[in-house]
Amino acid sequence: MGTEHIDRSEGFGERLLGLLLDRARLLPPQLIAPLIADEVARIGGRDVSILLQDYAQELLVPLPGRELHVSQPELVDGSPAGRAFLRGDLVEVPQSPSGVRMYLPLLDGSDTVGVMALTLDAVGDDDRRLLRRLSALVADMLVTKNAYTDQFFQARRREPMSVSAEIQWSLLPPLTMSVPQIEVAGALEPAYRVAGDSFDYALNDNILHAAVIDAMGHGLDAATMATVAIGAYRHARRVFISLAEKYAFMDDAISRQFGPDHFVTAQLMHVNVATGEMGLVNAGHPAPLLIRDGKVVRQLESATTLPIGFGGEEPRIREHTLQQGDRVLCYTDGIIEEHVAGGEPFGEERLIHCVNRLGEEPSEGMRSDLRRLSRTLKSERGGRTTDDATLFMIEWHGGTADHLATLD
């Protein structure tokens, strides 16, 4: 019986990506940028820039490096690079007198870490396909090499950062995750001084596990407590199943480590990504808002549970059922307790008004919408953020992802 001949010859695109992989594996971080510029030159690209998101999510900052084109930082809002970043898709800008400036999102999974910009004399479909794949590989390389150097961190940091903020940023998962069934996105303010707020999530089979926490106090004390709370949450998530057990494990860890006068408020959630069923434990936190068709429908109430660390009884789990397209917005009290003109708290009514007002505008995707909400809330509070103010949003789409495991 004859065997079918399979063509395993190496095409140009495979050679380009393969060479980048082969060379990058053992290169020190500072040589990654010149390597990327060299590979882009092989397809006729020039003026290569690697733009990384700053911690405040306001700027795309050029990574310095030999052979890279380094210009001024570009605003996320209103620039071609920002459009590529927020949409997660290629943006092309014709140049005068000739050529095309291309902006490609650097996607770490579904989280955009930055943008790669380059100029080509002419662009065809083959160029677009190859550059999309190249940008995906560049993003993976940057994320991998980031673990070995401070250079990328230093490029992203645009202001002095407190020690507590350093700790909190090191705790965080990617700010966004998107799969066909569900999306999550988070935002922290003030980016360079945040201390006690944090969030965490993991998608294990059909269950999205998510938590939003706010440790009492300020500075290093709050950051230390948040570190223990998130560490205990992750340990419990990987050992136990129920929300009640997670709460009890975190409560024990905080009370043992810090004593009876310290506490952490929290939202703990399970979302079945196939059915939309959501379990919620609210430990002293503002109730999440349910957003449907751009409008706040109601608060997602749950039975009163003591904050973590106070030795509360086993919490009762409140069950909710989401509809396709529903969003759940969690927030910490720094959002609504910030004082505005006249000395009164910002308040929940103002928050709901801002959500509803933005819901009247065309959606640019959940990540972009949450970022707009964060910017709007900061502006409405007069630019003030005297306490940690965190937003965390879930959008449920439903359906099954099984077909994605089958390759064409």
Short mmCIF file of C-alpha atoms in Angstrom, two decimals:
data_model
loop_
_atom_site.label_atom_id
_atom_site.label_comp_id
_atom_site.label_asym_id
_atom_site.label_seq_id
_atom_site.Cartn_x
_atom_site.Cartn_y
_atom_site.Cartn_z
CA MET A 1 0.00 0.00 0.00
CA GLY A 2 1.47 3.36 -1.02
CA THR A 3 1.79 6.22 1.40
CA GLU A 4 0.55 9.70 0.64
CA HIS A 5 3.33 12.21 0.06
CA ILE A 6 3.22 15.07 2.56
CA ASP A 7 4.98 18.26 1.59
CA ARG A 8 7.15 19.30 4.53
CA SER A 9 9.28 21.79 2.63
CA GLU A 10 9.98 25.08 4.37
CA GLY A 11 8.30 28.14 2.89
CA PHE A 12 9.45 31.73 3.31
CA GLY A 13 7.04 32.48 6.14
CA GLU A 14 7.99 29.37 8.08
CA ARG A 15 11.69 30.14 7.63
CA LEU A 16 11.20 33.67 8.92
CA LEU A 17 9.24 32.65 12.02
CA GLY A 18 11.42 29.61 12.60
CA LEU A 19 14.60 31.67 12.47
CA LEU A 20 13.15 34.11 14.98
CA LEU A 21 12.25 31.24 17.31
CA ASP A 22 15.61 29.54 16.94
CA ARG A 23 17.60 32.72 17.56
CA ALA A 24 15.43 34.15 20.37
CA ARG A 25 15.59 31.14 22.66
CA LEU A 26 19.01 31.91 24.13
CA LEU A 27 19.26 35.64 23.46
CA PRO A 28 19.47 38.01 26.43
CA PRO A 29 16.49 40.37 26.73
CA GLN A 30 18.31 43.46 25.44
CA LEU A 31 18.96 41.76 22.09
CA ILE A 32 15.34 40.80 21.43
CA ALA A 33 14.47 44.21 19.99
CA PRO A 34 17.33 44.24 17.42
CA LEU A 35 16.40 40.69 16.46
CA ILE A 36 12.79 41.70 15.81
CA ALA A 37 13.92 44.69 13.72
CA ASP A 38 16.24 42.43 11.74
CA GLU A 39 13.48 39.91 11.03
CA VAL A 40 11.04 42.61 9.94
CA ALA A 41 13.69 43.96 7.55
CA ARG A 42 13.70 40.58 5.81
CA ILE A 43 10.19 41.28 4.53
CA GLY A 44 10.95 44.86 3.57
CA GLY A 45 9.80 46.50 6.78
CA ARG A 46 11.50 49.55 8.25
CA ASP A 47 11.18 52.00 11.16
CA VAL A 48 10.12 49.25 13.57
CA SER A 49 8.73 50.34 16.93
CA ILE A 50 7.64 48.20 19.88
CA LEU A 51 5.09 50.14 21.94
CA LEU A 52 4.18 48.88 25.41
CA GLN A 53 1.16 49.86 27.50
CA ASP A 54 2.03 52.02 30.49
CA TYR A 55 0.66 51.04 33.89
CA ALA A 56 -2.01 53.75 33.88
CA GLN A 57 -3.33 52.41 30.53
CA GLU A 58 -3.09 55.90 29.02
CA LEU A 59 0.02 55.72 26.83
CA LEU A 60 1.80 53.35 24.47
CA VAL A 61 5.47 53.82 25.26
CA PRO A 62 8.27 52.98 22.79
CA LEU A 63 10.69 50.32 23.95
CA PRO A 64 14.25 51.60 23.58
CA GLY A 65 16.66 49.34 21.75
CA ARG A 66 19.27 49.21 19.04
CA GLU A 67 17.73 49.25 15.54
CA LEU A 68 14.31 50.21 16.89
CA HIS A 69 12.59 53.42 15.83
CA VAL A 70 11.99 55.30 19.08
CA SER A 71 9.56 58.22 18.99
CA GLN A 72 7.35 59.94 21.56
CA PRO A 73 4.77 57.89 23.48
CA GLU A 74 1.40 57.67 21.74
CA LEU A 75 -1.94 58.18 23.45
CA VAL A 76 -4.12 55.09 23.69
CA ASP A 77 -7.10 57.33 22.92
CA GLY A 78 -7.23 58.70 19.40
CA SER A 79 -4.02 57.36 17.84
CA PRO A 80 -3.65 54.63 15.18
CA ALA A 81 -1.51 52.64 17.62
CA GLY A 82 -4.23 53.04 20.25
CA ARG A 83 -6.90 51.79 17.86
CA ALA A 84 -4.86 48.67 17.12
CA PHE A 85 -4.29 48.20 20.85
CA LEU A 86 -7.93 48.57 21.89
CA ARG A 87 -9.46 46.66 18.97
CA GLY A 88 -6.85 43.90 18.97
CA ASP A 89 -6.59 44.14 15.18
CA LEU A 90 -4.34 45.50 12.45
CA VAL A 91 -4.54 49.22 11.60
CA GLU A 92 -3.01 50.59 8.38
CA VAL A 93 -2.21 54.25 7.71
CA PRO A 94 -1.04 55.34 4.21
CA GLN A 95 2.14 57.45 4.29
CA SER A 96 3.10 60.37 2.10
CA PRO A 97 4.50 60.16 -0.52
CA SER A 98 4.47 56.36 -0.40
CA GLY A 99 4.32 53.39 1.90
CA VAL A 100 1.97 52.15 4.60
CA ARG A 101 2.48 52.44 8.37
CA MET A 102 1.18 49.27 10.00
CA TYR A 103 0.17 48.86 13.64
CA LEU A 104 -0.20 45.29 14.88
CA PRO A 105 -1.47 44.41 18.37
CA LEU A 106 0.87 42.32 20.48
CA LEU A 107 -1.50 39.73 21.90
CA ASP A 108 -0.56 37.57 24.88
CA GLY A 109 -3.44 35.16 24.51
CA SER A 110 -6.32 37.64 24.46
CA ASP A 111 -4.54 40.30 26.54
CA THR A 112 -2.95 43.08 24.48
CA VAL A 113 0.45 44.00 25.91
CA GLY A 114 1.38 46.55 23.26
CA VAL A 115 1.68 47.29 19.56
CA MET A 116 4.32 46.63 16.90
CA ALA A 117 4.58 49.39 14.30
CA LEU A 118 6.47 49.24 11.00
CA THR A 119 6.40 50.69 7.50
CA LEU A 120 6.15 48.77 4.22
CA ASP A 121 6.31 50.17 0.69
CA ALA A 122 3.27 48.11 -0.31
CA VAL A 123 0.98 45.71 1.55
CA GLY A 124 -0.76 42.58 0.29
CA ASP A 125 -2.76 39.82 1.95
CA ASP A 126 0.35 37.64 2.28
CA ASP A 127 2.11 40.46 4.14
CA ARG A 128 -0.83 40.92 6.50
CA ARG A 129 -1.07 37.21 7.26
CA LEU A 130 2.66 36.86 7.91
CA LEU A 131 2.85 40.03 10.03
CA ARG A 132 -0.10 38.95 12.18
CA ARG A 133 1.70 35.70 12.93
CA LEU A 134 4.98 37.51 13.48
CA SER A 135 3.37 39.93 15.95
CA ALA A 136 1.88 37.01 17.89
CA LEU A 137 5.32 35.46 18.17
CA VAL A 138 6.87 38.79 19.19
CA ALA A 139 4.26 39.17 21.95
CA ASP A 140 5.06 35.70 23.30
CA MET A 141 8.78 36.52 23.28
CA LEU A 142 8.29 39.80 25.12
CA VAL A 143 6.11 38.18 27.79
CA THR A 144 8.61 35.33 28.23
CA LYS A 145 11.68 37.58 28.39
CA ASN A 146 9.88 39.98 30.75
CA ALA A 147 10.42 37.41 33.50
CA TYR A 148 14.19 37.80 33.14
CA THR A 149 14.61 41.57 33.04
CA ASP A 150 13.40 44.91 34.43
CA GLN A 151 13.83 46.71 31.10
CA PHE A 152 10.25 46.27 29.93
CA PHE A 153 8.92 47.29 33.33
CA GLN A 154 11.07 50.42 33.30
CA ALA A 155 9.79 51.38 29.85
CA ARG A 156 6.16 51.01 30.99
CA ARG A 157 6.60 52.98 34.22
CA ARG A 158 5.91 56.66 33.55
CA GLU A 159 5.79 57.87 37.16
CA PRO A 160 7.48 56.89 40.43
CA MET A 161 5.78 53.77 41.78
CA SER A 162 5.24 52.96 45.44
CA VAL A 163 6.47 49.69 46.92
CA SER A 164 2.88 48.66 47.63
CA ALA A 165 1.97 49.21 43.96
CA GLU A 166 4.98 47.15 42.88
CA ILE A 167 3.63 44.31 45.04
CA GLN A 168 0.09 44.63 43.70
CA TRP A 169 1.08 44.65 40.04
CA SER A 170 3.21 41.56 40.59
CA LEU A 171 0.11 39.82 42.02
CA LEU A 172 -2.25 40.56 39.15
CA PRO A 173 -3.21 38.14 36.39
CA PRO A 174 -3.47 39.58 32.84
CA LEU A 175 -5.84 42.56 32.87
CA THR A 176 -8.06 40.94 30.24
CA MET A 177 -9.07 37.47 29.13
CA SER A 178 -11.36 36.65 26.22
CA VAL A 179 -12.63 33.26 25.09
CA PRO A 180 -15.75 32.63 22.98
CA GLN A 181 -17.94 31.99 26.01
CA ILE A 182 -16.80 34.69 28.43
CA GLU A 183 -14.63 37.78 28.82
CA VAL A 184 -13.12 39.48 31.85
CA ALA A 185 -11.34 42.82 32.25
CA GLY A 186 -10.01 44.79 35.19
CA ALA A 187 -8.64 48.25 35.94
CA LEU A 188 -6.81 49.58 39.02
CA GLU A 189 -6.44 53.20 40.16
CA PRO A 190 -4.23 54.90 41.16
CA ALA A 191 -1.92 52.78 39.01
CA TYR A 192 1.31 53.94 40.65
CA ARG A 193 0.10 54.03 44.27
CA VAL A 194 -2.46 51.21 44.56
CA ALA A 195 -2.09 49.23 47.78
CA GLY A 196 -4.93 47.03 49.05
CA ASP A 197 -7.14 46.37 46.01
CA SER A 198 -6.65 43.37 43.78
CA PHE A 199 -8.50 40.85 41.65
CA ASP A 200 -7.84 37.36 40.39
CA TYR A 201 -9.47 34.82 38.09
CA ALA A 202 -8.96 31.42 36.50
CA LEU A 203 -10.95 29.46 33.93
CA ASN A 204 -10.97 25.80 34.97
CA ASP A 205 -12.99 23.66 32.56
CA ASN A 206 -16.44 25.26 32.42
CA ILE A 207 -16.11 27.34 35.61
CA LEU A 208 -14.74 30.85 35.75
CA HIS A 209 -13.42 31.47 39.27
CA ALA A 210 -13.13 35.19 40.08
CA ALA A 211 -12.41 37.31 43.14
CA VAL A 212 -12.21 41.04 43.83
CA ILE A 213 -10.68 42.10 47.17
CA ASP A 214 -10.07 45.28 49.16
CA ALA A 215 -7.70 45.00 52.13
CA MET A 216 -8.21 47.54 54.90
CA GLY A 217 -5.74 50.35 55.38
CA HIS A 218 -3.14 51.89 53.13
CA GLY A 219 0.44 51.38 52.00
CA LEU A 220 2.49 48.30 52.77
CA ASP A 221 0.12 46.99 55.46
CA ALA A 222 -2.72 46.81 52.94
CA ALA A 223 -0.47 45.37 50.21
CA THR A 224 0.79 42.66 52.57
CA MET A 225 -2.74 41.71 53.56
CA ALA A 226 -3.84 41.65 49.92
CA THR A 227 -0.90 39.38 49.09
CA VAL A 228 -1.93 36.88 51.76
CA ALA A 229 -5.59 37.07 50.71
CA ILE A 230 -4.85 36.43 47.02
CA GLY A 231 -2.35 33.69 47.87
CA ALA A 232 -4.92 31.97 50.11
CA TYR A 233 -7.59 32.38 47.43
CA ARG A 234 -5.41 30.77 44.76
CA HIS A 235 -4.46 27.91 47.06
CA ALA A 236 -8.09 27.29 47.97
CA ARG A 237 -9.16 27.53 44.32
CA ARG A 238 -6.67 24.83 43.38
CA VAL A 239 -7.65 22.53 46.26
CA PHE A 240 -11.31 23.08 47.05
CA ILE A 241 -14.44 23.40 44.96
CA SER A 242 -17.05 25.43 46.77
CA LEU A 243 -17.18 29.18 47.30
CA ALA A 244 -17.92 28.62 50.98
CA GLU A 245 -14.67 26.70 51.43
CA LYS A 246 -12.72 29.44 49.65
CA TYR A 247 -14.18 32.03 52.00
CA ALA A 248 -13.38 29.94 55.10
CA PHE A 249 -9.81 29.28 53.97
CA MET A 250 -9.12 32.95 53.25
CA ASP A 251 -10.78 33.99 56.52
CA ASP A 252 -8.54 31.63 58.50
CA ALA A 253 -5.38 32.82 56.72
CA ILE A 254 -6.09 36.52 57.35
CA SER A 255 -7.17 36.10 60.98
CA ARG A 256 -4.17 33.89 61.85
CA GLN A 257 -1.66 36.20 60.19
CA PHE A 258 -3.01 39.62 61.17
CA GLY A 259 -5.27 39.13 64.19
CA PRO A 260 -8.86 40.17 64.90
CA ASP A 261 -8.51 43.88 64.04
CA HIS A 262 -7.70 43.40 60.36
CA PHE A 263 -10.00 42.40 57.54
CA VAL A 264 -10.44 42.15 53.78
CA THR A 265 -13.71 42.72 51.94
CA ALA A 266 -14.29 40.53 48.90
CA GLN A 267 -16.52 39.31 46.10
CA LEU A 268 -16.06 35.60 45.32
CA MET A 269 -17.74 34.24 42.20
CA HIS A 270 -18.22 31.08 40.17
CA VAL A 271 -19.65 31.45 36.66
CA ASN A 272 -20.56 28.40 34.59
CA VAL A 273 -19.49 29.58 31.13
CA ALA A 274 -21.78 27.09 29.40
CA THR A 275 -25.02 27.90 31.27
CA GLY A 276 -24.56 31.38 32.73
CA GLU A 277 -25.27 30.18 36.26
CA MET A 278 -23.40 32.36 38.74
CA GLY A 279 -22.70 31.75 42.42
CA LEU A 280 -21.80 34.78 44.54
CA VAL A 281 -20.40 35.38 48.02
CA ASN A 282 -20.33 39.02 49.07
CA ALA A 283 -18.07 39.56 52.09
CA GLY A 284 -18.65 43.18 53.05
CA HIS A 285 -18.26 44.51 49.50
CA PRO A 286 -20.53 46.82 47.44
CA ALA A 287 -22.96 44.63 45.49
CA PRO A 288 -22.04 44.04 41.82
CA LEU A 289 -24.14 45.68 39.11
CA LEU A 290 -25.91 43.64 36.43
CA ILE A 291 -25.69 45.43 33.05
CA ARG A 292 -27.98 44.34 30.21
CA ASP A 293 -28.11 46.06 26.80
CA GLY A 294 -25.86 48.83 28.14
CA LYS A 295 -28.06 49.68 31.13
CA VAL A 296 -27.82 48.77 34.81
CA VAL A 297 -30.73 46.41 35.52
CA ARG A 298 -30.16 45.85 39.23
CA GLN A 299 -27.68 45.05 41.96
CA LEU A 300 -26.76 41.40 42.38
CA GLU A 301 -27.60 41.07 46.04
CA SER A 302 -26.47 38.24 48.27
CA ALA A 303 -26.83 37.27 51.91
CA THR A 304 -24.77 39.40 54.29
CA THR A 305 -21.39 37.81 55.01
CA LEU A 306 -18.76 39.22 57.35
CA PRO A 307 -15.53 40.52 55.80
CA ILE A 308 -12.69 38.02 55.56
CA GLY A 309 -10.70 37.83 58.79
CA PHE A 310 -13.61 38.29 61.21
CA GLY A 311 -14.35 34.57 61.64
CA GLY A 312 -17.78 34.69 60.09
CA GLU A 313 -20.13 31.73 59.76
CA GLU A 314 -20.23 29.67 56.58
CA PRO A 315 -21.67 32.02 53.95
CA ARG A 316 -24.85 31.35 52.07
CA ILE A 317 -24.29 31.30 48.31
CA ARG A 318 -26.58 33.48 46.22
CA GLU A 319 -27.32 32.06 42.78
CA HIS A 320 -28.00 34.23 39.74
CA THR A 321 -28.60 33.29 36.10
CA LEU A 322 -27.07 35.47 33.41
CA GLN A 323 -28.50 36.04 29.96
CA GLN A 324 -26.28 36.04 26.89
CA GLY A 325 -24.57 39.42 26.58
CA ASP A 326 -24.99 40.30 30.27
CA ARG A 327 -22.17 42.11 32.02
CA VAL A 328 -21.42 41.99 35.75
CA LEU A 329 -19.52 44.99 37.13
CA CYS A 330 -17.70 44.63 40.44
CA TYR A 331 -16.08 47.63 42.09
CA THR A 332 -14.39 48.55 45.34
CA ASP A 333 -15.63 51.24 47.70
CA GLY A 334 -12.94 53.68 46.54
CA ILE A 335 -15.11 54.25 43.46
CA ILE A 336 -18.20 55.46 45.33
CA GLU A 337 -16.69 56.89 48.53
CA GLU A 338 -14.39 59.41 46.83
CA HIS A 339 -15.53 62.91 47.81
CA VAL A 340 -16.46 65.28 45.01
CA ALA A 341 -17.20 69.02 44.91
CA GLY A 342 -19.15 70.01 48.01
CA GLY A 343 -17.61 67.24 50.07
CA GLU A 344 -20.25 64.60 49.42
CA PRO A 345 -19.35 61.02 48.39
CA PHE A 346 -19.44 60.22 44.67
CA GLY A 347 -22.08 57.58 45.42
CA GLU A 348 -23.63 54.63 43.70
CA GLU A 349 -26.25 56.67 41.82
CA ARG A 350 -23.54 58.63 40.02
CA LEU A 351 -21.74 55.37 39.17
CA ILE A 352 -24.93 53.91 37.67
CA HIS A 353 -25.56 57.14 35.75
CA CYS A 354 -22.05 56.95 34.23
CA VAL A 355 -22.54 53.30 33.25
CA ASN A 356 -25.90 54.03 31.63
CA ARG A 357 -24.59 57.10 29.80
CA LEU A 358 -21.70 55.16 28.30
CA GLY A 359 -24.13 52.37 27.42
CA GLU A 360 -25.82 54.76 25.00
CA GLU A 361 -22.63 54.96 22.94
CA PRO A 362 -21.55 52.26 20.46
CA SER A 363 -19.64 49.48 22.20
CA GLU A 364 -16.02 48.98 21.17
CA GLY A 365 -15.71 45.72 23.08
CA MET A 366 -15.69 45.06 26.80
CA ARG A 367 -12.02 45.89 27.38
CA SER A 368 -12.36 49.26 25.66
CA ASP A 369 -15.72 49.95 27.34
CA LEU A 370 -14.32 49.25 30.82
CA ARG A 371 -11.36 51.49 30.13
CA ARG A 372 -13.70 54.29 29.01
CA LEU A 373 -15.74 53.82 32.18
CA SER A 374 -12.61 54.01 34.33
CA ARG A 375 -11.51 57.24 32.60
CA THR A 376 -15.01 58.71 32.86
CA LEU A 377 -15.32 57.93 36.56
CA LYS A 378 -11.96 59.49 37.27
CA SER A 379 -12.96 62.62 35.36
CA GLU A 380 -16.34 62.78 37.14
CA ARG A 381 -14.53 62.62 40.47
CA GLY A 382 -12.48 65.67 39.46
CA GLY A 383 -9.43 63.55 38.64
CA ARG A 384 -9.16 62.57 42.30
CA THR A 385 -8.24 59.07 43.42
CA THR A 386 -7.33 59.29 47.10
CA ASP A 387 -8.20 55.65 47.79
CA ASP A 388 -7.77 52.47 45.76
CA ALA A 389 -10.51 52.26 43.12
CA THR A 390 -10.87 49.01 41.22
CA LEU A 391 -13.24 47.89 38.47
CA PHE A 392 -13.66 44.28 37.36
CA MET A 393 -16.12 43.24 34.66
CA ILE A 394 -17.38 39.89 33.36
CA GLU A 395 -19.31 39.51 30.10
CA TRP A 396 -21.03 36.19 29.43
CA HIS A 397 -21.62 35.00 25.86
CA GLY A 398 -22.45 31.32 26.41
CA GLY A 399 -22.25 28.51 23.89
CA THR A 400 -19.61 25.82 23.64
CA ALA A 401 -15.94 26.09 22.79
CA ASP A 402 -15.49 22.42 21.84
CA HIS A 403 -15.26 23.19 18.12
CA LEU A 404 -12.14 25.27 18.71
CA ALA A 405 -10.20 22.12 19.54
CA THR A 406 -10.71 20.83 15.98
CA LEU A 407 -8.26 22.16 13.41
CA ASP A 408 -9.23 22.53 9.79
#
